[in-house]
């Protein structure tokens, strides 16, 4: 079987295919025949050596990249009750975070970062590190759920989002488009920004209620306030980081909720002013993907809510470097997938 490894992290070209013997499942483990994977913004950092400042998260190379995959169970080890050969599963981002608050062990079990990931034709994982894929989804679609899908799900549910409220989404990447789809499923009014007119048109087709072109309207926080009659939004899925946080705080209503998710812009070490948070009594919540239980919840919501993940483009397993370059270019809307 073949898998990708990052041996010397010198950029996307350091993703190399290697040939290995197929692994065997031990007690409590499953052997997966992987069918599809999806890329997240985080994955671009790994061929550069990982996220700076998150020392416990990124293992030193060689590293098998990627957290997100879907496949079929080929064999199970002794004691496995959860799955049988032929079952379709998705991988859980944290292999050792079942439920509740994250623990140090859970945090140190992130696939494709602190431990080897799944960009391999065959993968052995603990059975409790996998979740049954939603039956209505193809492998390509199911492979989009573990990171971006769970992150949007955790952000909205942990902030107590409920029908009739509104949510502001920044850009049209993987997390934001899941935020759009889940937001509509939950009965929220979705306001979304993008630097591209075409992407905003597509977001409208996907159900966005209001769109803001952040190129034409750099003061998108003022527009969000206007759209909510000066009150401000109930929720923000903050994927922009230091470069957008101040505006996200301004766009919020009194007592609004900001889910701190991303680092797309600005200097992550920069300190934003705490004043809006204090005067508006805002709730700021750090989101780091989510637990095994939250992935299970998302899979159920996707099935019951007939959500079809939005895939922008699919690349073959042999063209993984092209898939990474495409994600890096930022041309996509939704998810970039690799398929076998
Ligand atoms: N904390 C967590 O658990 C967690 C989980 C998943 C992702 N993340 C983080 O969340 C962020 C988004 O991840 P992703 O996988 O969804 O990324 P992605 O699919 O690569 O999406 C990036 C998109 O965001 C928009 N964008 C780029 N720069 C921006 C900026 N300065 N301000 C506002 N929007 C901007 C662009 O959309 P337009 O072209 O439409 O403008 C771009 O296509 C990343 O920083 C990632 O590391 C964190």
Short mmCIF file of N, CA, C and O and ligand atoms in Angstrom, two decimals, residues 40-42 51 147 151 170-175 194-195 199 239 244 261-265 287-289 327 330 332 334, ligand 1:
data_model
loop_
_atom_site.label_atom_id
_atom_site.label_comp_id
_atom_site.label_asym_id
_atom_site.label_seq_id
_atom_site.Cartn_x
_atom_site.Cartn_y
_atom_site.Cartn_z
N UNK A 40 -7.92 20.68 4.87
CA UNK A 40 -8.28 21.83 5.69
C UNK A 40 -7.12 22.82 5.65
O UNK A 40 -5.97 22.43 5.38
N UNK A 41 -7.43 24.07 5.96
CA UNK A 41 -6.40 25.12 5.96
C UNK A 41 -5.19 24.69 6.81
O UNK A 41 -4.05 24.92 6.45
N UNK A 42 -5.48 24.05 7.94
CA UNK A 42 -4.44 23.54 8.85
C UNK A 42 -3.42 22.67 8.11
O UNK A 42 -2.23 22.68 8.43
N UNK A 51 2.10 24.35 13.06
CA UNK A 51 1.68 25.65 13.58
C UNK A 51 2.69 26.12 14.62
O UNK A 51 2.91 25.44 15.60
N UNK A 147 -13.15 17.68 10.35
CA UNK A 147 -12.59 18.92 10.90
C UNK A 147 -13.51 20.12 10.68
O UNK A 147 -14.09 20.66 11.62
N UNK A 151 -16.14 21.50 13.44
CA UNK A 151 -15.83 22.83 13.98
C UNK A 151 -17.05 23.76 13.90
O UNK A 151 -17.39 24.43 14.88
N UNK A 170 -17.43 34.40 7.92
CA UNK A 170 -16.38 35.15 7.22
C UNK A 170 -15.77 34.30 6.12
O UNK A 170 -15.17 33.25 6.40
N UNK A 171 -15.94 34.71 4.86
CA UNK A 171 -15.36 33.97 3.75
C UNK A 171 -16.16 32.72 3.44
O UNK A 171 -17.12 32.37 4.14
N UNK A 172 -15.75 32.04 2.38
CA UNK A 172 -16.53 30.90 1.89
C UNK A 172 -15.71 29.61 1.89
O UNK A 172 -15.88 28.75 1.02
N UNK A 173 -14.80 29.48 2.86
CA UNK A 173 -14.01 28.25 2.97
C UNK A 173 -14.81 27.13 3.63
O UNK A 173 -16.02 27.24 3.85
N UNK A 174 -14.09 26.06 3.96
CA UNK A 174 -14.74 24.85 4.47
C UNK A 174 -15.58 25.10 5.71
O UNK A 174 -16.75 24.69 5.78
N UNK A 175 -15.02 25.75 6.72
CA UNK A 175 -15.75 25.96 7.98
C UNK A 175 -16.97 26.85 7.74
O UNK A 175 -18.08 26.56 8.21
N UNK A 194 -17.48 37.61 1.56
CA UNK A 194 -16.49 37.00 0.67
C UNK A 194 -15.83 38.11 -0.11
O UNK A 194 -16.42 39.17 -0.32
N UNK A 195 -14.60 37.84 -0.55
CA UNK A 195 -13.92 38.79 -1.41
C UNK A 195 -14.33 38.63 -2.88
O UNK A 195 -13.85 39.36 -3.73
N UNK A 199 -18.48 33.94 -5.66
CA UNK A 199 -18.65 33.07 -4.49
C UNK A 199 -19.88 33.50 -3.68
O UNK A 199 -20.60 32.66 -3.14
N UNK A 239 -13.24 33.06 11.73
CA UNK A 239 -12.15 32.28 11.12
C UNK A 239 -11.00 33.17 10.68
O UNK A 239 -9.94 32.68 10.32
N UNK A 244 -9.28 40.16 11.67
CA UNK A 244 -10.73 40.41 11.55
C UNK A 244 -11.44 40.50 12.89
O UNK A 244 -12.59 40.91 12.95
N UNK A 261 -12.04 30.69 15.99
CA UNK A 261 -11.73 29.47 15.23
C UNK A 261 -10.44 29.57 14.44
O UNK A 261 -9.61 28.66 14.47
N UNK A 262 -10.25 30.68 13.72
CA UNK A 262 -9.20 30.67 12.70
C UNK A 262 -8.13 31.72 12.83
O UNK A 262 -8.18 32.61 13.69
N UNK A 263 -7.18 31.58 11.95
CA UNK A 263 -5.98 32.42 11.96
C UNK A 263 -5.63 32.86 10.54
O UNK A 263 -4.46 32.90 10.18
N UNK A 264 -6.65 33.17 9.73
CA UNK A 264 -6.39 33.44 8.32
C UNK A 264 -5.67 34.76 8.08
O UNK A 264 -5.07 34.96 7.03
N UNK A 265 -5.73 35.68 9.02
CA UNK A 265 -5.19 37.02 8.74
C UNK A 265 -4.57 37.64 9.99
O UNK A 265 -4.86 37.22 11.11
N UNK A 287 -12.69 27.50 19.95
CA UNK A 287 -13.15 26.22 19.40
C UNK A 287 -11.94 25.49 18.82
O UNK A 287 -11.19 26.08 18.03
N UNK A 288 -11.72 24.26 19.23
CA UNK A 288 -10.67 23.44 18.63
C UNK A 288 -11.37 22.15 18.16
O UNK A 288 -11.53 21.21 18.92
N UNK A 289 -11.84 22.18 16.94
CA UNK A 289 -12.61 21.11 16.32
C UNK A 289 -13.65 20.59 17.33
O UNK A 289 -14.49 21.38 17.79
N UNK A 327 -5.87 24.40 -2.78
CA UNK A 327 -6.40 24.94 -1.52
C UNK A 327 -5.68 26.24 -1.17
O UNK A 327 -6.29 27.24 -0.79
N UNK A 330 -6.75 29.56 -2.66
CA UNK A 330 -7.96 30.21 -2.14
C UNK A 330 -9.07 30.37 -3.17
O UNK A 330 -10.03 31.10 -2.94
N UNK A 332 -11.17 28.08 -3.99
CA UNK A 332 -12.27 27.17 -3.70
C UNK A 332 -13.39 27.82 -2.90
O UNK A 332 -13.18 28.81 -2.20
N UNK A 334 -16.10 26.05 -0.14
CA UNK A 334 -16.39 24.76 0.49
C UNK A 334 -15.13 23.92 0.57
O UNK A 334 -14.08 24.42 0.95
N1 LIG B 1 -9.95 26.02 15.69
C1 LIG B 1 -10.32 24.99 14.96
O1 LIG B 1 -10.71 23.95 15.44
C2 LIG B 1 -10.30 25.11 13.48
C3 LIG B 1 -10.91 24.14 12.68
C4 LIG B 1 -10.96 24.32 11.30
C5 LIG B 1 -10.38 25.45 10.75
N2 LIG B 1 -9.75 26.34 11.56
C6 LIG B 1 -9.16 27.58 11.03
O2 LIG B 1 -10.22 28.33 10.43
C7 LIG B 1 -9.71 29.01 9.29
C8 LIG B 1 -10.54 28.60 8.08
O3 LIG B 1 -10.29 27.23 7.81
P1 LIG B 1 -10.88 26.53 6.53
O4 LIG B 1 -10.36 25.14 6.49
O5 LIG B 1 -12.34 26.78 6.45
O6 LIG B 1 -10.13 27.38 5.40
P2 LIG B 1 -10.32 27.42 3.84
O7 LIG B 1 -11.29 26.40 3.38
O8 LIG B 1 -8.97 27.45 3.23
O9 LIG B 1 -11.04 28.84 3.63
C9 LIG B 1 -10.37 30.01 3.52
C10 LIG B 1 -11.34 31.08 2.99
O10 LIG B 1 -11.49 32.09 3.95
C11 LIG B 1 -11.59 33.35 3.32
N3 LIG B 1 -10.53 34.24 3.79
C12 LIG B 1 -9.23 34.22 3.50
N4 LIG B 1 -8.59 35.21 4.12
C13 LIG B 1 -9.53 35.87 4.83
C14 LIG B 1 -9.51 36.99 5.66
N5 LIG B 1 -8.39 37.68 5.88
N6 LIG B 1 -10.65 37.40 6.23
C15 LIG B 1 -11.81 36.75 6.01
N7 LIG B 1 -11.89 35.66 5.21
C16 LIG B 1 -10.77 35.24 4.65
C17 LIG B 1 -11.50 33.13 1.83
O11 LIG B 1 -12.84 33.07 1.34
P3 LIG B 1 -13.36 34.11 0.23
O12 LIG B 1 -12.52 33.86 -0.98
O13 LIG B 1 -14.80 33.78 0.06
O14 LIG B 1 -13.18 35.51 0.79
C18 LIG B 1 -10.83 31.77 1.75
O15 LIG B 1 -11.17 31.05 0.60
C19 LIG B 1 -8.23 28.67 9.22
O16 LIG B 1 -7.49 29.66 9.89
C20 LIG B 1 -8.13 27.36 9.96
O17 LIG B 1 -6.85 27.14 10.49
C21 LIG B 1 -9.70 26.18 12.90
#
